[in-house]
C-alpha atoms as a PDB file:
ATOM      1  CA  UNK A   1      55.938-173.069 153.832  1.00  0.00           C
ATOM      2  CA  UNK A   2      55.494-170.200 156.256  1.00  0.00           C
ATOM      3  CA  UNK A   3      53.812-170.667 159.600  1.00  0.00           C
ATOM      4  CA  UNK A   4      50.176-169.504 159.308  1.00  0.00           C
ATOM      5  CA  UNK A   5      50.601-167.348 162.414  1.00  0.00           C
ATOM      6  CA  UNK A   6      53.232-165.277 160.598  1.00  0.00           C
ATOM      7  CA  UNK A   7      50.919-164.345 157.715  1.00  0.00           C
ATOM      8  CA  UNK A   8      49.154-161.397 159.408  1.00  0.00           C
ATOM      9  CA  UNK A   9      52.481-159.773 160.271  1.00  0.00           C
ATOM     10  CA  UNK A  10      53.710-160.407 156.730  1.00  0.00           C
ATOM     11  CA  UNK A  11      50.572-158.799 155.307  1.00  0.00           C
ATOM     12  CA  UNK A  12      50.951-155.792 157.592  1.00  0.00           C
ATOM     13  CA  UNK A  13      54.637-155.303 156.805  1.00  0.00           C
ATOM     14  CA  UNK A  14      54.093-155.618 153.042  1.00  0.00           C
ATOM     15  CA  UNK A  15      51.135-153.232 153.095  1.00  0.00           C
ATOM     16  CA  UNK A  16      53.020-150.752 155.270  1.00  0.00           C
ATOM     17  CA  UNK A  17      56.083-150.717 153.032  1.00  0.00           C
ATOM     18  CA  UNK A  18      53.834-150.360 149.978  1.00  0.00           C
ATOM     19  CA  UNK A  19      52.209-147.275 151.513  1.00  0.00           C
ATOM     20  CA  UNK A  20      55.607-145.735 152.248  1.00  0.00           C
ATOM     21  CA  UNK A  21      56.748-146.300 148.673  1.00  0.00           C
ATOM     22  CA  UNK A  22      53.527-144.846 147.283  1.00  0.00           C
ATOM     23  CA  UNK A  23      53.954-141.686 149.348  1.00  0.00           C
ATOM     24  CA  UNK A  24      57.592-141.257 148.306  1.00  0.00           C
ATOM     25  CA  UNK A  25      56.768-141.853 144.633  1.00  0.00           C
ATOM     26  CA  UNK A  26      53.859-139.399 144.740  1.00  0.00           C
ATOM     27  CA  UNK A  27      56.058-136.733 146.313  1.00  0.00           C
ATOM     28  CA  UNK A  28      58.654-137.243 143.590  1.00  0.00           C
ATOM     29  CA  UNK A  29      56.084-136.874 140.798  1.00  0.00           C
ATOM     30  CA  UNK A  30      54.088-134.066 142.407  1.00  0.00           C
ATOM     31  CA  UNK A  31      57.173-131.945 143.149  1.00  0.00           C
ATOM     32  CA  UNK A  32      57.846-130.900 139.532  1.00  0.00           C
ATOM     33  CA  UNK A  33      54.118-130.401 138.932  1.00  0.00           C
ATOM     34  CA  UNK A  34      53.914-128.076 141.925  1.00  0.00           C
ATOM     35  CA  UNK A  35      57.023-126.208 140.817  1.00  0.00           C
ATOM     36  CA  UNK A  36      55.639-125.719 137.313  1.00  0.00           C
ATOM     37  CA  UNK A  37      52.112-124.760 138.420  1.00  0.00           C
ATOM     38  CA  UNK A  38      52.689-120.984 138.863  1.00  0.00           C
ATOM     39  CA  UNK A  39      54.590-120.809 135.588  1.00  0.00           C
ATOM     40  CA  UNK A  40      51.871-122.779 133.831  1.00  0.00           C
ATOM     41  CA  UNK A  41      49.149-120.412 135.012  1.00  0.00           C
ATOM     42  CA  UNK A  42      51.081-117.385 133.802  1.00  0.00           C
ATOM     43  CA  UNK A  43      52.226-119.084 130.597  1.00  0.00           C
ATOM     44  CA  UNK A  44      48.756-120.234 129.543  1.00  0.00           C
ATOM     45  CA  UNK A  45      47.285-116.772 130.150  1.00  0.00           C
ATOM     46  CA  UNK A  46      49.903-114.836 128.206  1.00  0.00           C
ATOM     47  CA  UNK A  47      50.779-116.940 125.143  1.00  0.00           C
ATOM     48  CA  UNK A  48      48.869-118.284 122.186  1.00  0.00           C
ATOM     49  CA  UNK A  49      47.547-121.828 122.075  1.00  0.00           C
ATOM     50  CA  UNK A  50      50.296-123.000 119.712  1.00  0.00           C
ATOM     51  CA  UNK A  51      52.967-122.014 122.230  1.00  0.00           C
ATOM     52  CA  UNK A  52      51.508-124.323 124.858  1.00  0.00           C
ATOM     53  CA  UNK A  53      53.120-127.300 123.154  1.00  0.00           C
ATOM     54  CA  UNK A  54      56.687-126.593 124.388  1.00  0.00           C
ATOM     55  CA  UNK A  55      55.418-126.172 127.941  1.00  0.00           C
ATOM     56  CA  UNK A  56      53.494-129.453 127.717  1.00  0.00           C
ATOM     57  CA  UNK A  57      56.632-131.239 126.477  1.00  0.00           C
ATOM     58  CA  UNK A  58      58.659-129.826 129.355  1.00  0.00           C
ATOM     59  CA  UNK A  59      55.983-130.869 131.850  1.00  0.00           C
ATOM     60  CA  UNK A  60      55.819-134.426 130.510  1.00  0.00           C
ATOM     61  CA  UNK A  61      59.603-134.795 130.520  1.00  0.00           C
ATOM     62  CA  UNK A  62      59.796-133.510 134.104  1.00  0.00           C
ATOM     63  CA  UNK A  63      57.060-135.895 135.265  1.00  0.00           C
ATOM     64  CA  UNK A  64      58.594-138.919 133.562  1.00  0.00           C
ATOM     65  CA  UNK A  65      62.077-137.946 134.718  1.00  0.00           C
ATOM     66  CA  UNK A  66      60.943-137.589 138.328  1.00  0.00           C
ATOM     67  CA  UNK A  67      59.276-141.002 138.245  1.00  0.00           C
ATOM     68  CA  UNK A  68      62.294-142.629 136.595  1.00  0.00           C
ATOM     69  CA  UNK A  69      64.507-141.071 139.256  1.00  0.00           C
ATOM     70  CA  UNK A  70      62.321-142.506 142.024  1.00  0.00           C
ATOM     71  CA  UNK A  71      62.471-145.995 140.491  1.00  0.00           C
ATOM     72  CA  UNK A  72      66.235-145.856 139.993  1.00  0.00           C
ATOM     73  CA  UNK A  73      67.144-144.418 143.385  1.00  0.00           C
ATOM     74  CA  UNK A  74      64.476-145.874 145.686  1.00  0.00           C
ATOM     75  CA  UNK A  75      63.449-149.151 144.062  1.00  0.00           C
ATOM     76  CA  UNK A  76      66.871-149.610 142.455  1.00  0.00           C
ATOM     77  CA  UNK A  77      65.732-151.263 139.252  1.00  0.00           C
ATOM     78  CA  UNK A  78      65.293-150.595 135.548  1.00  0.00           C
ATOM     79  CA  UNK A  79      62.187-148.559 134.653  1.00  0.00           C
ATOM     80  CA  UNK A  80      60.549-151.320 132.644  1.00  0.00           C
ATOM     81  CA  UNK A  81      57.103-149.732 132.674  1.00  0.00           C
ATOM     82  CA  UNK A  82      58.529-146.921 130.543  1.00  0.00           C
ATOM     83  CA  UNK A  83      60.576-149.248 128.338  1.00  0.00           C
ATOM     84  CA  UNK A  84      60.849-148.457 124.655  1.00  0.00           C
ATOM     85  CA  UNK A  85      60.654-151.974 123.193  1.00  0.00           C
ATOM     86  CA  UNK A  86      57.165-152.230 121.734  1.00  0.00           C
ATOM     87  CA  UNK A  87      56.150-148.828 123.091  1.00  0.00           C
ATOM     88  CA  UNK A  88      55.062-147.498 119.691  1.00  0.00           C
ATOM     89  CA  UNK A  89      52.830-150.515 119.058  1.00  0.00           C
ATOM     90  CA  UNK A  90      51.207-150.318 122.492  1.00  0.00           C
ATOM     91  CA  UNK A  91      50.725-146.560 122.293  1.00  0.00           C
ATOM     92  CA  UNK A  92      49.181-146.867 118.831  1.00  0.00           C
ATOM     93  CA  UNK A  93      46.879-149.633 120.034  1.00  0.00           C
ATOM     94  CA  UNK A  94      45.812-147.482 122.972  1.00  0.00           C
ATOM     95  CA  UNK A  95      45.106-144.510 120.716  1.00  0.00           C
ATOM     96  CA  UNK A  96      42.985-146.722 118.493  1.00  0.00           C
ATOM     97  CA  UNK A  97      41.047-148.263 121.382  1.00  0.00           C
ATOM     98  CA  UNK A  98      40.331-144.937 123.079  1.00  0.00           C
ATOM     99  CA  UNK A  99      39.238-143.232 119.852  1.00  0.00           C
ATOM    100  CA  UNK A 100      37.106-146.196 118.790  1.00  0.00           C
ATOM    101  CA  UNK A 101      35.323-146.478 122.128  1.00  0.00           C
ATOM    102  CA  UNK A 102      34.378-142.806 122.274  1.00  0.00           C
ATOM    103  CA  UNK A 103      33.418-142.665 118.595  1.00  0.00           C
ATOM    104  CA  UNK A 104      31.102-145.645 119.139  1.00  0.00           C
ATOM    105  CA  UNK A 105      29.644-143.837 122.142  1.00  0.00           C
ATOM    106  CA  UNK A 106      28.932-140.646 120.210  1.00  0.00           C
ATOM    107  CA  UNK A 107      27.633-142.531 117.167  1.00  0.00           C
ATOM    108  CA  UNK A 108      25.147-144.292 119.426  1.00  0.00           C
ATOM    109  CA  UNK A 109      24.095-141.036 121.082  1.00  0.00           C
ATOM    110  CA  UNK A 110      23.713-139.349 117.685  1.00  0.00           C
ATOM    111  CA  UNK A 111      21.559-142.241 116.499  1.00  0.00           C
ATOM    112  CA  UNK A 112      19.381-141.786 119.584  1.00  0.00           C
ATOM    113  CA  UNK A 113      19.021-138.066 118.820  1.00  0.00           C
ATOM    114  CA  UNK A 114      20.967-137.058 121.931  1.00  0.00           C
ATOM    115  CA  UNK A 115      23.971-135.549 120.118  1.00  0.00           C
ATOM    116  CA  UNK A 116      23.716-132.981 117.322  1.00  0.00           C
ATOM    117  CA  UNK A 117      26.439-131.254 115.302  1.00  0.00           C
ATOM    118  CA  UNK A 118      25.535-127.727 114.157  1.00  0.00           C
ATOM    119  CA  UNK A 119      28.817-126.605 112.630  1.00  0.00           C
ATOM    120  CA  UNK A 120      32.603-126.809 112.698  1.00  0.00           C
ATOM    121  CA  UNK A 121      35.322-124.760 114.352  1.00  0.00           C
ATOM    122  CA  UNK A 122      38.811-124.104 113.048  1.00  0.00           C
ATOM    123  CA  UNK A 123      41.226-127.024 113.196  1.00  0.00           C
ATOM    124  CA  UNK A 124      43.346-124.848 115.519  1.00  0.00           C
ATOM    125  CA  UNK A 125      40.668-125.205 118.191  1.00  0.00           C
ATOM    126  CA  UNK A 126      41.059-128.972 118.080  1.00  0.00           C
ATOM    127  CA  UNK A 127      44.863-128.843 118.102  1.00  0.00           C
ATOM    128  CA  UNK A 128      44.864-126.446 121.058  1.00  0.00           C
ATOM    129  CA  UNK A 129      43.371-129.172 123.279  1.00  0.00           C
ATOM    130  CA  UNK A 130      46.187-131.662 122.677  1.00  0.00           C
ATOM    131  CA  UNK A 131      48.888-130.318 125.073  1.00  0.00           C
ATOM    132  CA  UNK A 132      46.582-130.375 128.083  1.00  0.00           C
ATOM    133  CA  UNK A 133      45.225-133.830 127.288  1.00  0.00           C
ATOM    134  CA  UNK A 134      48.724-135.250 126.777  1.00  0.00           C
ATOM    135  CA  UNK A 135      49.963-133.855 130.088  1.00  0.00           C
ATOM    136  CA  UNK A 136      46.866-135.060 131.920  1.00  0.00           C
ATOM    137  CA  UNK A 137      47.043-138.579 130.476  1.00  0.00           C
ATOM    138  CA  UNK A 138      50.729-139.023 131.317  1.00  0.00           C
ATOM    139  CA  UNK A 139      50.398-137.604 134.819  1.00  0.00           C
ATOM    140  CA  UNK A 140      47.276-139.548 135.784  1.00  0.00           C
ATOM    141  CA  UNK A 141      48.541-142.843 134.400  1.00  0.00           C
ATOM    142  CA  UNK A 142      51.820-142.434 136.269  1.00  0.00           C
ATOM    143  CA  UNK A 143      49.982-141.726 139.513  1.00  0.00           C
ATOM    144  CA  UNK A 144      47.149-144.268 139.318  1.00  0.00           C
ATOM    145  CA  UNK A 145      48.682-147.122 137.366  1.00  0.00           C
ATOM    146  CA  UNK A 146      52.498-146.934 137.653  1.00  0.00           C
ATOM    147  CA  UNK A 147      52.499-145.851 141.282  1.00  0.00           C
ATOM    148  CA  UNK A 148      49.252-146.754 143.051  1.00  0.00           C
ATOM    149  CA  UNK A 149      48.265-149.907 141.167  1.00  0.00           C
ATOM    150  CA  UNK A 150      51.751-151.303 140.583  1.00  0.00           C
ATOM    151  CA  UNK A 151      53.033-150.894 144.116  1.00  0.00           C
ATOM    152  CA  UNK A 152      49.815-152.174 145.697  1.00  0.00           C
ATOM    153  CA  UNK A 153      49.815-155.145 143.333  1.00  0.00           C
ATOM    154  CA  UNK A 154      53.289-156.198 144.445  1.00  0.00           C
ATOM    155  CA  UNK A 155      52.095-156.375 148.045  1.00  0.00           C
ATOM    156  CA  UNK A 156      48.374-157.160 147.867  1.00  0.00           C
ATOM    157  CA  UNK A 157      47.934-158.833 144.496  1.00  0.00           C
ATOM    158  CA  UNK A 158      46.210-157.791 141.292  1.00  0.00           C
ATOM    159  CA  UNK A 159      42.576-157.911 142.397  1.00  0.00           C
ATOM    160  CA  UNK A 160      42.953-155.811 145.538  1.00  0.00           C
ATOM    161  CA  UNK A 161      45.221-153.353 143.727  1.00  0.00           C
ATOM    162  CA  UNK A 162      42.726-153.045 140.879  1.00  0.00           C
ATOM    163  CA  UNK A 163      39.837-152.433 143.271  1.00  0.00           C
ATOM    164  CA  UNK A 164      41.681-149.818 145.327  1.00  0.00           C
ATOM    165  CA  UNK A 165      43.253-147.952 142.396  1.00  0.00           C
ATOM    166  CA  UNK A 166      39.973-147.870 140.450  1.00  0.00           C
ATOM    167  CA  UNK A 167      38.078-146.645 143.508  1.00  0.00           C
ATOM    168  CA  UNK A 168      40.610-143.893 144.206  1.00  0.00           C
ATOM    169  CA  UNK A 169      40.548-142.900 140.531  1.00  0.00           C
ATOM    170  CA  UNK A 170      36.784-142.537 140.728  1.00  0.00           C
ATOM    171  CA  UNK A 171      36.875-140.625 144.017  1.00  0.00           C
ATOM    172  CA  UNK A 172      39.293-138.104 142.477  1.00  0.00           C
ATOM    173  CA  UNK A 173      36.449-137.162 140.105  1.00  0.00           C
ATOM    174  CA  UNK A 174      33.909-136.777 142.912  1.00  0.00           C
ATOM    175  CA  UNK A 175      34.035-132.972 143.109  1.00  0.00           C
ATOM    176  CA  UNK A 176      33.971-132.388 139.346  1.00  0.00           C
ATOM    177  CA  UNK A 177      30.938-130.513 137.991  1.00  0.00           C
ATOM    178  CA  UNK A 178      28.015-132.874 137.469  1.00  0.00           C
ATOM    179  CA  UNK A 179      29.718-135.822 139.177  1.00  0.00           C
ATOM    180  CA  UNK A 180      28.913-136.655 142.807  1.00  0.00           C
ATOM    181  CA  UNK A 181      28.919-140.137 144.306  1.00  0.00           C
ATOM    182  CA  UNK A 182      27.267-141.828 141.314  1.00  0.00           C
ATOM    183  CA  UNK A 183      29.676-140.186 138.900  1.00  0.00           C
ATOM    184  CA  UNK A 184      32.678-141.243 140.970  1.00  0.00           C
ATOM    185  CA  UNK A 185      31.481-144.859 141.041  1.00  0.00           C
ATOM    186  CA  UNK A 186      30.816-144.907 137.299  1.00  0.00           C
ATOM    187  CA  UNK A 187      34.294-143.527 136.537  1.00  0.00           C
ATOM    188  CA  UNK A 188      35.832-146.085 138.902  1.00  0.00           C
ATOM    189  CA  UNK A 189      34.142-148.967 137.077  1.00  0.00           C
ATOM    190  CA  UNK A 190      34.288-147.825 133.468  1.00  0.00           C
ATOM    191  CA  UNK A 191      37.696-146.120 133.434  1.00  0.00           C
ATOM    192  CA  UNK A 192      39.551-147.236 136.564  1.00  0.00           C
ATOM    193  CA  UNK A 193      39.055-150.932 135.851  1.00  0.00           C
ATOM    194  CA  UNK A 194      39.696-150.660 132.111  1.00  0.00           C
ATOM    195  CA  UNK A 195      42.927-148.677 132.497  1.00  0.00           C
ATOM    196  CA  UNK A 196      44.120-150.909 135.332  1.00  0.00           C
ATOM    197  CA  UNK A 197      43.484-153.959 133.159  1.00  0.00           C
ATOM    198  CA  UNK A 198      45.369-152.304 130.293  1.00  0.00           C
ATOM    199  CA  UNK A 199      48.391-151.929 132.570  1.00  0.00           C
ATOM    200  CA  UNK A 200      48.082-155.533 133.762  1.00  0.00           C
ATOM    201  CA  UNK A 201      48.003-156.745 130.159  1.00  0.00           C
ATOM    202  CA  UNK A 202      51.295-155.083 129.224  1.00  0.00           C
ATOM    203  CA  UNK A 203      53.015-154.160 132.520  1.00  0.00           C
ATOM    204  CA  UNK A 204      53.840-150.875 130.826  1.00  0.00           C
ATOM    205  CA  UNK A 205      52.196-147.467 130.600  1.00  0.00           C
ATOM    206  CA  UNK A 206      51.960-146.896 126.860  1.00  0.00           C
ATOM    207  CA  UNK A 207      48.666-148.697 126.257  1.00  0.00           C
ATOM    208  CA  UNK A 208      47.083-146.913 129.246  1.00  0.00           C
ATOM    209  CA  UNK A 209      48.352-143.504 128.172  1.00  0.00           C
ATOM    210  CA  UNK A 210      47.148-144.064 124.615  1.00  0.00           C
ATOM    211  CA  UNK A 211      43.627-145.041 125.713  1.00  0.00           C
ATOM    212  CA  UNK A 212      43.413-142.201 128.243  1.00  0.00           C
ATOM    213  CA  UNK A 213      44.602-139.520 125.817  1.00  0.00           C
ATOM    214  CA  UNK A 214      42.561-140.699 122.834  1.00  0.00           C
ATOM    215  CA  UNK A 215      39.373-140.920 124.909  1.00  0.00           C
ATOM    216  CA  UNK A 216      39.769-137.374 126.251  1.00  0.00           C
ATOM    217  CA  UNK A 217      40.926-135.919 122.939  1.00  0.00           C
ATOM    218  CA  UNK A 218      38.081-137.515 121.007  1.00  0.00           C
ATOM    219  CA  UNK A 219      35.668-136.281 123.626  1.00  0.00           C
ATOM    220  CA  UNK A 220      36.831-132.695 123.950  1.00  0.00           C
ATOM    221  CA  UNK A 221      39.090-132.060 120.974  1.00  0.00           C
ATOM    222  CA  UNK A 222      36.876-133.553 118.289  1.00  0.00           C
ATOM    223  CA  UNK A 223      33.288-133.887 119.528  1.00  0.00           C
ATOM    224  CA  UNK A 224      33.452-130.806 121.827  1.00  0.00           C
ATOM    225  CA  UNK A 225      31.892-132.635 124.769  1.00  0.00           C
ATOM    226  CA  UNK A 226      32.766-131.730 128.367  1.00  0.00           C
ATOM    227  CA  UNK A 227      35.632-133.806 129.780  1.00  0.00           C
ATOM    228  CA  UNK A 228      34.962-134.738 133.404  1.00  0.00           C
ATOM    229  CA  UNK A 229      32.774-131.644 133.784  1.00  0.00           C
ATOM    230  CA  UNK A 230      35.217-129.283 132.056  1.00  0.00           C
ATOM    231  CA  UNK A 231      33.529-127.680 129.013  1.00  0.00           C
ATOM    232  CA  UNK A 232      35.486-128.015 125.752  1.00  0.00           C
ATOM    233  CA  UNK A 233      35.571-126.311 122.370  1.00  0.00           C
ATOM    234  CA  UNK A 234      36.979-128.679 119.802  1.00  0.00           C
ATOM    235  CA  UNK A 235      36.469-129.363 116.126  1.00  0.00           C
ATOM    236  CA  UNK A 236      32.673-129.613 116.060  1.00  0.00           C
ATOM    237  CA  UNK A 237      30.057-127.159 117.263  1.00  0.00           C
ATOM    238  CA  UNK A 238      27.679-129.494 119.014  1.00  0.00           C
ATOM    239  CA  UNK A 239      25.356-130.155 121.918  1.00  0.00           C
ATOM    240  CA  UNK A 240      24.014-133.033 123.969  1.00  0.00           C
ATOM    241  CA  UNK A 241      20.278-133.124 124.694  1.00  0.00           C
ATOM    242  CA  UNK A 242      18.129-135.556 126.584  1.00  0.00           C
ATOM    243  CA  UNK A 243      18.029-137.400 129.884  1.00  0.00           C
ATOM    244  CA  UNK A 244      21.191-137.237 131.980  1.00  0.00           C
ATOM    245  CA  UNK A 245      21.442-141.021 132.200  1.00  0.00           C
ATOM    246  CA  UNK A 246      21.801-141.040 128.425  1.00  0.00           C
ATOM    247  CA  UNK A 247      23.953-137.948 127.834  1.00  0.00           C
ATOM    248  CA  UNK A 248      25.971-137.768 131.048  1.00  0.00           C
ATOM    249  CA  UNK A 249      24.641-134.289 131.828  1.00  0.00           C
ATOM    250  CA  UNK A 250      27.054-131.562 132.877  1.00  0.00           C
ATOM    251  CA  UNK A 251      29.870-134.038 133.499  1.00  0.00           C
ATOM    252  CA  UNK A 252      29.904-135.120 129.870  1.00  0.00           C
ATOM    253  CA  UNK A 253      29.318-138.299 127.897  1.00  0.00           C
ATOM    254  CA  UNK A 254      31.646-140.232 130.214  1.00  0.00           C
ATOM    255  CA  UNK A 255      28.676-140.649 132.551  1.00  0.00           C
ATOM    256  CA  UNK A 256      26.392-141.764 129.753  1.00  0.00           C
ATOM    257  CA  UNK A 257      25.031-145.286 130.133  1.00  0.00           C
ATOM    258  CA  UNK A 258      26.433-145.887 126.647  1.00  0.00           C
ATOM    259  CA  UNK A 259      30.001-144.956 127.626  1.00  0.00           C
ATOM    260  CA  UNK A 260      29.724-146.870 130.887  1.00  0.00           C
ATOM    261  CA  UNK A 261      28.597-150.006 129.054  1.00  0.00           C
ATOM    262  CA  UNK A 262      31.229-149.829 126.313  1.00  0.00           C
ATOM    263  CA  UNK A 263      34.160-149.149 128.641  1.00  0.00           C
ATOM    264  CA  UNK A 264      33.057-151.702 131.225  1.00  0.00           C
ATOM    265  CA  UNK A 265      32.844-154.364 128.521  1.00  0.00           C
ATOM    266  CA  UNK A 266      36.285-153.353 127.241  1.00  0.00           C
ATOM    267  CA  UNK A 267      37.666-153.614 130.766  1.00  0.00           C
ATOM    268  CA  UNK A 268      36.129-157.069 131.253  1.00  0.00           C
ATOM    269  CA  UNK A 269      37.618-158.296 127.979  1.00  0.00           C
ATOM    270  CA  UNK A 270      41.045-157.021 129.028  1.00  0.00           C
ATOM    271  CA  UNK A 271      40.722-158.723 132.416  1.00  0.00           C
ATOM    272  CA  UNK A 272      39.736-161.985 130.724  1.00  0.00           C
ATOM    273  CA  UNK A 273      42.870-161.692 128.600  1.00  0.00           C
ATOM    274  CA  UNK A 274      44.961-161.132 131.739  1.00  0.00           C
ATOM    275  CA  UNK A 275      43.487-164.245 133.371  1.00  0.00           C
ATOM    276  CA  UNK A 276      44.014-166.385 130.264  1.00  0.00           C
ATOM    277  CA  UNK A 277      47.622-165.255 129.905  1.00  0.00           C
ATOM    278  CA  UNK A 278      48.418-165.701 133.631  1.00  0.00           C
ATOM    279  CA  UNK A 279      49.077-162.022 134.294  1.00  0.00           C
ATOM    280  CA  UNK A 280      47.270-162.010 137.636  1.00  0.00           C
ATOM    281  CA  UNK A 281      49.664-161.469 140.561  1.00  0.00           C
ATOM    282  CA  UNK A 282      48.854-163.227 143.830  1.00  0.00           C
ATOM    283  CA  UNK A 283      49.199-161.383 147.179  1.00  0.00           C
ATOM    284  CA  UNK A 284      52.683-161.457 148.662  1.00  0.00           C
ATOM    285  CA  UNK A 285      51.675-163.680 151.572  1.00  0.00           C
ATOM    286  CA  UNK A 286      50.331-166.330 149.185  1.00  0.00           C
ATOM    287  CA  UNK A 287      53.496-166.204 147.131  1.00  0.00           C
ATOM    288  CA  UNK A 288      55.541-166.557 150.307  1.00  0.00           C
ATOM    289  CA  UNK A 289      53.500-169.608 151.360  1.00  0.00           C
ATOM    290  CA  UNK A 290      54.417-171.568 148.263  1.00  0.00           C
END
């Protein structure tokens, strides 16, 4: 048992070291993204959509490689969160969950008369959205789940880490078109909590990446709905009409009360699974007191 008087200093030291590690990890992951940014801008403006795939593959490999290098050299351990054993199953499950959730959302909106399909675009329009959505899903899940959530969880426990990472994830959407404070809070609850719980359930990134990608791809690549305020042209020619609380307005269906309800329920179910299977990590000072 540790002396109770030592707990505040233990908390402070653990939190401080966690912040240092988060900063170092972010710098490692952001460095290749920053280096590729000028090339990406030029590349995307001068080549056809089909040629964006190689660039997306290079970007993903650089991001994953930078993170793996950080873990190996700074944390000095195996990169278990990117482990291959079971990765295909978890990724497939994530793809299914993300696609199912958004399809249920759009089916509900269509039934309410808020979503109408007027035609169909070429399949190439749908395929052209995939490279960007893949890169975005991998990058954001590395940053918010593998770095922010994971490192905070080791020091502060699962619940604090989930709250902070979800809140930061929501705040990062604050300035998006049609978002604002309400939009940021909705994204924090519906997506931040669900994706954090998905990581807790597996301790790996594949389920999170699958959900994140499939949600965005279904939204923009198939149903042609704005993704976080960014207008999309996917497979269907469509439009959302009605009250913003129902359709999500300019931000897209992510801010719909339907999407918020479905994803929040999914997140709660995942958290219940984590509690039942003892996947909740206690704060470091509580572990040290045992």
